[in-house]
Amino acid sequence: MESVQAIKQRFEIIGNDPKLNRAIEKAIQVAPTDISVLVVGESGVGKESIPKIIHSLSHRKHGKYIAVNCGAIPEGTIDSELFGHEKGAFTGATSTREGYFEVADGGTIFLDEVGELPLTTQVRLLRVLENGEFIKVGSSQVQKTDVRIVAATNVNMFDAIEKGKFREDLYYRLSTVDIPLPPLRDRKDDIHLLFRKFASDFAHKYKMPPIKLDDNAVQFLLQFRWSGNIRQLRNVAEQISVLETNRDISVATLQSYLPAEGSNLPSVIKDKKSESDFSTEREILYKVLFDMKSDLNDLKKLTMELMQNGSSKVQETNKNLIQKIYGSNPPDSEIDFEEQPRVSYISNQKKEEDDFEEHDDNFTFAETVEEEEILKLEEKEIELIKKSLEKNKGKRKAAADELGISERTLYRKIKQFDL
């Protein structure tokens, strides 16, 4: 069994943090087995290194290693990508295609951002984990595969389970062994070491002297909260290496390349107010629409009573309904419904009241009300879709999740309303 230091050198992992070392130790220990592993950690901490270590130290090292970014594949095609499809299974399926689980038979699949998988795909994945079986899209034939699954996520899985976005049984099948990776801010002794390594690499790459931080800049570097973790640190080192002519970097120069979150500020938390406000606004809108529908039904009932029983009798037997429609101060005299603006569309039909028969329920005014109701609902639907797309910067998947519909349905609505 290789040592932790040997693995670090082999995979170019920089740092001596105890939590990092423990993560590598766990990867070395589980590699010879076939149990599933879940790597957890923030974006940019280097989660992709762990499955490579596991694969290279396993008996599957001569098999295929396939890394799949689950968050980058559209919901409508991810089943086809993972499990393959038969010819004619859907529009554009001009030939039979092998999925990743078929191609990687005998090897390892790394499912990055596994928390982004649609629920339908999670069911298929659970079956693979349980008995190694899967079915291609458009097929009824069960196929077998022998694949080691290593997954990774930066999502809080318990929150996702509580919200119904991730299956609890799948989580426990994936996380037979959990390997957490610490964020860069918890590896302060490694930050300057990593920066110097990146500076040296970029100096060699761009054929220029390496940059060097002064003491104050080093202290600022260590105290800064690296919300983007190693990826952010690497990008900053590359920018400074390319753009600065003076290779001695002061704290002022370093600060100019970093966002203004400061060294001791708390982590940036996304504002959840907008999401809750949007949900509240949607609930209020639905309530208004249902109330409108109830009022329209009451209006239909009152008008039907008028045509069947006459104005005087209607006023007598429907006092509460009249008060609901006309307010707390209805007219003192008998209500002439044909002169009221709420039912003025009846007179527009240029028909006498006696033209209607008691058994005829298909009145023109009812059709008009339904058309107006449908149009209003459609307008509100368009407004909700526009707001959600604007809020999520045009990202259809995020907008669809927020609206509670599938991405395919949202795409159809966008085409239907020409948004």
Coordinates of N, CA and C in Angstrom, one line a residue, residues 12-216:
E12 N 0.2 15.1 -7.6 CA 0.5 16.5 -7.4 C -0.4 17.2 -6.5
I13 N -0.6 16.6 -5.3 CA -1.4 17.2 -4.3 C -0.5 18.0 -3.3
I14 N -0.8 19.3 -3.1 CA 0.0 20.1 -2.3 C -0.7 20.4 -1.0
G15 N 0.1 20.2 0.2 CA -0.5 20.5 1.5 C -0.2 19.4 2.5
N16 N -0.2 19.9 3.8 CA 0.0 18.9 4.8 C -1.0 19.0 5.9
D17 N -2.2 19.5 5.6 CA -3.3 19.7 6.6 C -3.7 18.3 7.0
P18 N -4.0 18.1 8.3 CA -4.4 16.8 8.8 C -5.7 16.3 8.2
K19 N -6.6 17.2 7.9 CA -7.9 16.7 7.3 C -7.7 16.3 5.9
L20 N -6.8 17.0 5.2 CA -6.5 16.5 3.8 C -5.8 15.2 3.8
N21 N -4.8 15.0 4.8 CA -4.1 13.7 4.9 C -5.1 12.6 5.2
R22 N -6.1 12.9 6.1 CA -7.0 11.8 6.5 C -7.9 11.4 5.3
A23 N -8.3 12.4 4.5 CA -9.1 12.1 3.3 C -8.3 11.2 2.3
I24 N -7.0 11.5 2.1 CA -6.2 10.6 1.3 C -6.0 9.2 1.8
E25 N -5.9 9.2 3.2 CA -5.8 7.8 3.8 C -7.0 7.0 3.6
K26 N -8.2 7.6 3.7 CA -9.4 6.9 3.5 C -9.6 6.4 2.1
A27 N -9.1 7.3 1.1 CA -9.2 6.9 -0.3 C -8.3 5.7 -0.5
I28 N -7.1 5.6 0.1 CA -6.2 4.5 -0.1 C -6.8 3.2 0.5
Q29 N -7.4 3.4 1.7 CA -8.0 2.2 2.4 C -9.2 1.6 1.6
V30 N -10.0 2.4 1.0 CA -11.2 1.9 0.4 C -10.9 1.4 -1.1
A31 N -9.8 1.9 -1.6 CA -9.5 1.6 -3.1 C -9.6 0.1 -3.4
P32 N -9.0 -0.8 -2.7 CA -9.0 -2.2 -3.1 C -10.4 -2.8 -3.0
T33 N -11.4 -2.2 -2.4 CA -12.7 -2.8 -2.3 C -13.6 -2.2 -3.5
D34 N -14.8 -2.6 -3.5 CA -15.8 -2.2 -4.5 C -16.9 -1.3 -3.9
I35 N -16.8 -0.9 -2.7 CA -17.8 -0.2 -2.1 C -17.9 1.2 -2.6
S36 N -19.1 1.8 -2.6 CA -19.4 3.1 -3.2 C -18.8 4.2 -2.2
V37 N -18.3 5.3 -2.8 CA -17.7 6.4 -2.0 C -18.4 7.7 -2.4
L38 N -18.6 8.5 -1.4 CA -19.2 9.9 -1.7 C -18.2 10.9 -1.1
V39 N -17.7 11.7 -2.1 CA -16.7 12.8 -1.7 C -17.5 14.1 -1.5
V40 N -17.4 14.7 -0.3 CA -18.2 15.9 -0.1 C -17.2 17.1 0.2
G41 N -17.6 18.2 -0.2 CA -16.8 19.4 0.0 C -17.2 20.6 -0.9
E42 N -16.8 21.7 -0.6 CA -17.2 22.9 -1.3 C -16.6 22.9 -2.7
S43 N -17.2 23.7 -3.6 CA -16.7 23.8 -5.0 C -15.3 24.4 -5.0
G44 N -14.4 23.7 -5.7 CA -13.0 24.2 -5.9 C -12.0 23.6 -4.9
V45 N -12.4 22.6 -4.1 CA -11.5 22.0 -3.1 C -10.7 20.9 -3.7
G46 N -11.0 20.5 -4.9 CA -10.2 19.4 -5.5 C -10.8 18.0 -5.3
K47 N -12.1 17.9 -5.3 CA -12.8 16.6 -5.1 C -12.5 15.6 -6.2
E48 N -12.1 16.1 -7.4 CA -11.9 15.2 -8.5 C -10.6 14.3 -8.3
S49 N -9.7 14.7 -7.4 CA -8.5 13.9 -7.2 C -8.8 12.6 -6.5
I50 N -9.8 12.6 -5.6 CA -10.0 11.4 -4.8 C -10.5 10.2 -5.6
P51 N -11.4 10.3 -6.6 CA -11.8 9.2 -7.4 C -10.6 8.7 -8.3
K52 N -9.8 9.6 -8.7 CA -8.6 9.1 -9.5 C -7.7 8.3 -8.6
I53 N -7.5 8.7 -7.4 CA -6.7 7.9 -6.5 C -7.3 6.5 -6.2
I54 N -8.6 6.5 -6.0 CA -9.3 5.2 -5.7 C -9.2 4.3 -6.9
H55 N -9.4 4.8 -8.1 CA -9.4 4.0 -9.3 C -7.9 3.4 -9.6
S56 N -7.0 4.3 -9.4 CA -5.6 3.9 -9.7 C -5.1 2.8 -8.8
L57 N -5.6 2.8 -7.5 CA -5.1 1.8 -6.5 C -6.0 0.6 -6.4
S58 N -7.1 0.5 -7.3 CA -8.0 -0.6 -7.2 C -7.6 -1.7 -8.3
H59 N -8.3 -2.8 -8.2 CA -8.1 -3.9 -9.2 C -8.7 -3.5 -10.5
R60 N -9.4 -2.4 -10.6 CA -10.0 -1.9 -11.8 C -9.1 -0.9 -12.6
K61 N -7.9 -0.7 -12.1 CA -7.1 0.3 -12.7 C -6.8 0.1 -14.2
H62 N -6.9 -1.1 -14.7 CA -6.7 -1.3 -16.2 C -8.1 -1.1 -16.9
G63 N -9.2 -0.9 -16.2 CA -10.4 -0.7 -16.9 C -10.6 0.8 -17.1
K64 N -11.7 1.2 -17.7 CA -12.0 2.6 -18.0 C -12.3 3.4 -16.8
Y65 N -11.9 4.6 -16.8 CA -12.3 5.6 -15.8 C -13.0 6.7 -16.5
I66 N -14.3 7.0 -16.2 CA -15.1 8.0 -16.8 C -15.6 9.0 -15.8
A67 N -15.4 10.2 -16.0 CA -15.9 11.3 -15.1 C -17.1 12.0 -15.8
V68 N -18.2 12.1 -15.0 CA -19.4 12.6 -15.6 C -19.8 13.8 -14.7
N69 N -20.0 15.0 -15.3 CA -20.5 16.1 -14.5 C -22.0 16.1 -14.7
C70 N -22.7 15.6 -13.6 CA -24.2 15.5 -13.7 C -24.9 16.8 -13.8
G71 N -24.3 17.9 -13.3 CA -24.9 19.2 -13.4 C -24.9 19.8 -14.8
A72 N -24.0 19.3 -15.7 CA -23.8 19.9 -17.0 C -24.6 19.2 -18.1
I73 N -25.3 18.1 -17.8 CA -26.1 17.4 -18.8 C -27.5 17.8 -18.6
P74 N -28.2 18.2 -19.7 CA -29.7 18.5 -19.6 C -30.5 17.4 -19.1
E75 N -31.6 17.7 -18.3 CA -32.4 16.7 -17.7 C -33.0 15.7 -18.8
G76 N -33.3 16.2 -20.0 CA -33.9 15.4 -21.0 C -33.0 14.3 -21.6
T77 N -31.7 14.5 -21.5 CA -30.7 13.6 -22.1 C -29.9 12.8 -21.2
I78 N -29.9 13.1 -19.9 CA -29.0 12.5 -18.9 C -29.2 11.0 -18.8
D79 N -30.4 10.5 -18.9 CA -30.7 9.0 -18.9 C -30.0 8.4 -20.1
S80 N -30.1 9.0 -21.3 CA -29.5 8.5 -22.5 C -27.9 8.5 -22.3
E81 N -27.4 9.5 -21.7 CA -25.9 9.6 -21.6 C -25.4 8.5 -20.6
L82 N -26.1 8.3 -19.5 CA -25.7 7.4 -18.5 C -26.0 5.9 -18.9
F83 N -27.1 5.7 -19.5 CA -27.6 4.3 -19.7 C -27.7 3.9 -21.2
G84 N -27.6 4.9 -22.1 CA -27.7 4.6 -23.5 C -29.1 4.6 -24.0
H85 N -29.3 4.5 -25.3 CA -30.7 4.4 -25.8 C -30.7 3.5 -27.1
E86 N -31.9 3.1 -27.4 CA -32.2 2.3 -28.6 C -32.5 3.2 -29.8
K87 N -32.3 2.8 -31.0 CA -32.6 3.5 -32.2 C -34.1 3.8 -32.2
G88 N -34.5 5.1 -32.4 CA -35.9 5.5 -32.4 C -36.5 5.7 -31.1
A89 N -35.7 5.7 -30.0 CA -36.3 5.8 -28.7 C -36.9 7.2 -28.5
F90 N -36.4 8.2 -29.2 CA -36.9 9.6 -29.1 C -36.5 10.3 -30.4
T91 N -37.0 11.5 -30.6 CA -36.6 12.2 -31.8 C -35.1 12.5 -31.8
G92 N -34.5 12.1 -32.9 CA -33.1 12.3 -33.1 C -32.2 11.1 -32.7
A93 N -32.9 10.1 -32.2 CA -32.1 8.8 -31.9 C -32.1 8.0 -33.2
T94 N -31.1 8.3 -34.0 CA -31.0 7.7 -35.3 C -30.3 6.4 -35.3
S95 N -29.6 6.1 -34.1 CA -28.9 4.8 -34.0 C -28.8 4.4 -32.5
T96 N -28.5 3.2 -32.3 CA -28.4 2.7 -30.9 C -27.1 3.3 -30.3
R97 N -27.1 3.7 -29.0 CA -26.0 4.3 -28.4 C -25.7 3.7 -27.1
E98 N -24.4 3.4 -26.8 CA -24.0 2.9 -25.5 C -23.9 4.0 -24.5
G99 N -24.4 3.8 -23.3 CA -24.2 4.7 -22.2 C -22.9 4.5 -21.4
Y100 N -22.6 5.5 -20.5 CA -21.4 5.4 -19.8 C -21.3 4.1 -18.9
F101 N -22.4 3.7 -18.4 CA -22.4 2.5 -17.6 C -22.1 1.2 -18.4
E102 N -22.4 1.2 -19.6 CA -22.1 0.1 -20.5 C -20.6 0.2 -21.0
V103 N -20.2 1.4 -21.3 CA -18.8 1.6 -21.8 C -17.8 1.3 -20.6
A104 N -18.2 1.7 -19.4 CA -17.2 1.6 -18.3 C -17.3 0.3 -17.6
D105 N -17.9 -0.7 -18.2 CA -18.1 -2.0 -17.5 C -16.7 -2.6 -17.1
G106 N -16.5 -2.9 -15.9 CA -15.2 -3.3 -15.4 C -14.3 -2.2 -14.9
G107 N -14.8 -1.0 -15.0 CA -14.0 0.2 -14.6 C -14.7 1.0 -13.5
T108 N -14.4 2.3 -13.5 CA -14.9 3.2 -12.5 C -15.6 4.4 -13.1
I109 N -16.8 4.8 -12.6 CA -17.5 6.0 -13.0 C -17.5 7.0 -11.9
F110 N -17.0 8.2 -12.2 CA -17.0 9.3 -11.2 C -18.2 10.2 -11.5
L111 N -19.2 10.3 -10.6 CA -20.4 11.1 -10.8 C -20.2 12.4 -10.0
D112 N -19.7 13.4 -10.7 CA -19.5 14.7 -10.1 C -20.8 15.5 -10.0
E113 N -21.0 16.3 -8.9 CA -22.3 17.0 -8.7 C -23.5 16.1 -8.8
V114 N -23.4 15.0 -8.1 CA -24.5 13.9 -8.1 C -25.8 14.5 -7.5
G115 N -25.7 15.5 -6.7 CA -26.9 16.1 -6.1 C -27.8 16.8 -7.1
E116 N -27.3 17.0 -8.4 CA -28.0 17.6 -9.4 C -28.8 16.6 -10.3
L117 N -28.7 15.4 -10.0 CA -29.4 14.4 -10.8 C -30.9 14.5 -10.6
P118 N -31.7 14.4 -11.7 CA -33.2 14.4 -11.6 C -33.6 13.1 -10.9
L119 N -34.8 13.2 -10.3 CA -35.3 12.1 -9.4 C -35.5 10.8 -10.2
T120 N -36.0 11.0 -11.5 CA -36.2 9.8 -12.3 C -34.8 9.1 -12.6
T121 N -33.8 9.8 -12.8 CA -32.4 9.2 -13.0 C -31.9 8.6 -11.7
Q122 N -32.3 9.2 -10.6 CA -31.8 8.7 -9.3 C -32.4 7.2 -9.1
V123 N -33.6 7.0 -9.5 CA -34.2 5.7 -9.4 C -33.4 4.7 -10.2
R124 N -33.0 5.1 -11.5 CA -32.2 4.2 -12.3 C -30.9 3.9 -11.7
L125 N -30.3 4.9 -11.1 CA -28.9 4.8 -10.5 C -29.0 3.9 -9.3
L126 N -30.1 4.0 -8.5 CA -30.3 3.1 -7.4 C -30.3 1.7 -7.8
R127 N -30.9 1.4 -8.9 CA -31.0 0.0 -9.3 C -29.6 -0.5 -9.7
V128 N -28.8 0.3 -10.3 CA -27.4 -0.1 -10.7 C -26.6 -0.4 -9.4
L129 N -26.8 0.5 -8.4 CA -26.0 0.2 -7.2 C -26.5 -1.0 -6.5
E130 N -27.8 -1.3 -6.5 CA -28.3 -2.5 -5.8 C -28.0 -3.8 -6.4
N131 N -28.1 -3.9 -7.8 CA -27.9 -5.2 -8.4 C -27.2 -5.2 -9.7
G132 N -26.6 -4.0 -10.1 CA -25.8 -3.9 -11.3 C -26.6 -4.0 -12.6
E133 N -27.9 -3.7 -12.5 CA -28.8 -3.8 -13.7 C -29.2 -2.4 -14.2
F134 N -29.4 -2.2 -15.5 CA -29.9 -1.0 -16.0 C -30.7 -1.4 -17.3
I135 N -31.5 -0.4 -17.8 CA -32.2 -0.6 -19.0 C -32.0 0.6 -19.9
K136 N -31.7 0.4 -21.1 CA -31.5 1.5 -22.0 C -32.8 2.3 -22.3
V137 N -32.7 3.6 -22.6 CA -33.9 4.3 -22.9 C -34.5 3.7 -24.2
G138 N -35.8 3.4 -24.1 CA -36.5 2.9 -25.3 C -36.4 1.4 -25.4
S139 N -35.8 0.7 -24.4 CA -35.6 -0.8 -24.5 C -36.3 -1.4 -23.3
S140 N -36.6 -2.7 -23.4 CA -37.2 -3.4 -22.3 C -36.3 -4.5 -21.8
Q141 N -35.1 -4.6 -22.4 CA -34.1 -5.6 -22.1 C -33.2 -5.2 -20.9
V142 N -33.1 -5.9 -19.9 CA -32.3 -5.6 -18.7 C -30.8 -6.0 -19.0
Q143 N -29.9 -5.1 -18.8 CA -28.5 -5.4 -19.0 C -27.7 -5.3 -17.7
K144 N -26.6 -6.0 -17.7 CA -25.8 -6.0 -16.5 C -24.5 -5.2 -16.7
T145 N -24.0 -4.6 -15.6 CA -22.8 -3.9 -15.7 C -22.0 -4.1 -14.3
D146 N -20.7 -4.1 -14.4 CA -19.9 -4.2 -13.2 C -19.1 -2.9 -13.1
V147 N -19.6 -1.9 -12.4 CA -19.0 -0.6 -12.4 C -18.8 -0.2 -10.9
R148 N -17.7 0.4 -10.6 CA -17.4 1.0 -9.3 C -17.9 2.5 -9.4
I149 N -18.7 2.9 -8.5 CA -19.2 4.3 -8.5 C -18.6 5.1 -7.4
V150 N -18.0 6.2 -7.8 CA -17.5 7.2 -6.8 C -18.3 8.5 -7.2
A151 N -18.9 9.1 -6.2 CA -19.7 10.3 -6.4 C -19.2 11.5 -5.6
A152 N -19.5 12.7 -6.0 CA -19.1 13.9 -5.3 C -20.2 14.9 -5.4
T153 N -20.2 15.7 -4.3 CA -21.2 16.8 -4.3 C -20.8 17.9 -3.4
N154 N -21.2 19.2 -3.8 CA -21.0 20.3 -2.9 C -22.3 20.7 -2.2
V155 N -23.4 19.9 -2.4 CA -24.7 20.2 -1.9 C -24.8 19.6 -0.5
N156 N -25.5 20.3 0.4 CA -25.9 19.7 1.7 C -26.9 18.6 1.4
M157 N -26.6 17.4 1.4 CA -27.4 16.3 1.0 C -28.6 16.1 1.9
F158 N -28.5 16.4 3.2 CA -29.6 16.3 4.1 C -30.7 17.3 3.9
D159 N -30.2 18.5 3.5 CA -31.2 19.5 3.1 C -31.9 19.1 1.8
A160 N -31.2 18.6 0.9 CA -31.8 18.1 -0.4 C -32.8 17.0 -0.2
I161 N -32.4 16.1 0.7 CA -33.4 15.0 1.1 C -34.6 15.6 1.7
E162 N -34.5 16.5 2.6 CA -35.6 17.1 3.3 C -36.5 17.8 2.3
K163 N -36.0 18.5 1.3 CA -36.8 19.2 0.3 C -37.3 18.3 -0.8
G164 N -37.0 17.0 -0.7 CA -37.5 16.1 -1.7 C -36.8 16.1 -3.0
K165 N -35.5 16.7 -3.0 CA -34.8 16.7 -4.3 C -33.8 15.6 -4.4
F166 N -33.6 14.8 -3.4 CA -32.7 13.7 -3.5 C -33.2 12.5 -2.6
R167 N -33.1 11.3 -3.2 CA -33.7 10.1 -2.5 C -32.8 9.7 -1.3
E168 N -33.4 9.5 -0.2 CA -32.7 9.1 1.0 C -32.0 7.8 0.8
D169 N -32.7 6.8 0.2 CA -32.1 5.5 0.0 C -30.9 5.5 -0.9
L170 N -31.0 6.4 -1.9 CA -29.8 6.5 -2.8 C -28.6 7.1 -2.1
Y171 N -28.9 8.1 -1.3 CA -27.8 8.8 -0.5 C -27.0 7.7 0.3
Y172 N -27.8 6.9 1.0 CA -27.1 5.9 1.9 C -26.4 4.8 1.1
R173 N -26.9 4.5 -0.1 CA -26.1 3.6 -1.0 C -24.8 4.2 -1.5
L174 N -24.9 5.5 -1.9 CA -23.7 6.2 -2.4 C -22.7 6.4 -1.3
S175 N -23.1 6.7 -0.1 CA -22.2 7.2 1.0 C -21.9 6.0 1.9
T176 N -21.6 4.9 1.3 CA -21.1 3.8 2.2 C -19.9 4.2 2.9
V177 N -19.0 5.0 2.2 CA -17.9 5.7 2.9 C -17.9 7.1 2.5
D178 N -17.9 8.0 3.4 CA -17.9 9.5 3.2 C -16.4 9.9 3.3
I179 N -16.0 10.7 2.3 CA -14.7 11.3 2.4 C -14.8 12.8 2.3
P180 N -14.8 13.5 3.4 CA -14.9 15.0 3.3 C -13.6 15.7 3.0
L181 N -13.6 16.7 2.2 CA -12.4 17.5 1.9 C -12.6 18.9 2.5
P182 N -11.6 19.4 3.3 CA -11.7 20.7 4.0 C -11.6 21.8 3.0
P183 N -12.3 22.9 3.3 CA -12.2 24.2 2.5 C -10.8 24.8 2.7
L184 N -10.4 25.6 1.8 CA -9.0 26.2 1.8 C -8.9 27.1 3.1
R185 N -9.9 27.7 3.5 CA -9.8 28.6 4.7 C -9.5 27.9 5.9
D186 N -9.8 26.5 5.9 CA -9.4 25.7 7.1 C -8.0 25.1 6.9
R187 N -7.3 25.4 5.9 CA -6.0 24.9 5.6 C -5.0 26.0 5.5
K188 N -5.0 26.9 6.5 CA -4.2 28.1 6.4 C -2.7 27.9 6.2
D189 N -2.2 26.8 6.7 CA -0.7 26.5 6.5 C -0.4 26.1 5.1
D190 N -1.5 25.7 4.4 CA -1.2 25.3 3.0 C -1.4 26.4 2.0
I191 N -2.0 27.5 2.4 CA -2.4 28.5 1.4 C -1.2 29.1 0.7
H192 N -0.2 29.6 1.5 CA 1.0 30.2 0.9 C 1.8 29.1 0.1
L193 N 1.8 27.9 0.6 CA 2.5 26.8 -0.1 C 1.9 26.6 -1.5
L194 N 0.6 26.6 -1.6 CA -0.1 26.4 -2.8 C 0.1 27.6 -3.8
F195 N 0.1 28.8 -3.2 CA 0.3 30.0 -4.0 C 1.7 30.0 -4.7
R196 N 2.7 29.6 -3.9 CA 4.1 29.6 -4.4 C 4.2 28.5 -5.5
K197 N 3.5 27.4 -5.3 CA 3.5 26.3 -6.4 C 2.9 26.8 -7.6
F198 N 1.7 27.5 -7.5 CA 1.1 28.0 -8.7 C 1.9 29.1 -9.4
A199 N 2.5 30.0 -8.6 CA 3.4 31.1 -9.1 C 4.5 30.4 -9.9
S200 N 5.1 29.4 -9.4 CA 6.2 28.7 -10.0 C 5.8 28.1 -11.3
D201 N 4.6 27.4 -11.3 CA 4.1 26.8 -12.5 C 3.8 27.8 -13.6
F202 N 3.2 28.9 -13.3 CA 2.9 29.9 -14.3 C 4.2 30.7 -14.8
A203 N 5.2 30.8 -13.9 CA 6.4 31.4 -14.4 C 7.1 30.5 -15.4
H204 N 7.0 29.2 -15.2 CA 7.6 28.3 -16.2 C 6.7 28.3 -17.5
K205 N 5.4 28.3 -17.3 CA 4.5 28.3 -18.5 C 4.7 29.5 -19.3
Y206 N 4.7 30.7 -18.7 CA 4.8 31.9 -19.5 C 6.2 32.5 -19.7
K207 N 7.2 31.7 -19.2 CA 8.6 32.0 -19.4 C 8.9 33.4 -18.8
M208 N 8.7 33.6 -17.6 CA 9.0 34.8 -16.9 C 9.3 34.5 -15.4
P209 N 10.0 35.5 -14.7 CA 10.3 35.2 -13.3 C 9.1 35.0 -12.5
P210 N 9.2 34.2 -11.4 CA 8.1 34.0 -10.5 C 7.8 35.2 -9.7
I211 N 6.5 35.4 -9.4 CA 6.1 36.5 -8.5 C 6.4 36.1 -7.0
K212 N 6.6 37.1 -6.2 CA 6.9 36.8 -4.8 C 6.1 37.8 -3.9
L213 N 5.4 37.3 -2.9 CA 4.6 38.2 -2.0 C 5.5 38.7 -0.9
D214 N 5.3 40.0 -0.5 CA 6.0 40.5 0.7 C 5.3 40.0 2.0
D215 N 5.8 40.3 3.1 CA 5.3 39.7 4.4 C 3.8 40.1 4.6
N216 N 3.5 41.4 4.4 CA 2.2 41.9 4.6 C 1.2 41.2 3.6

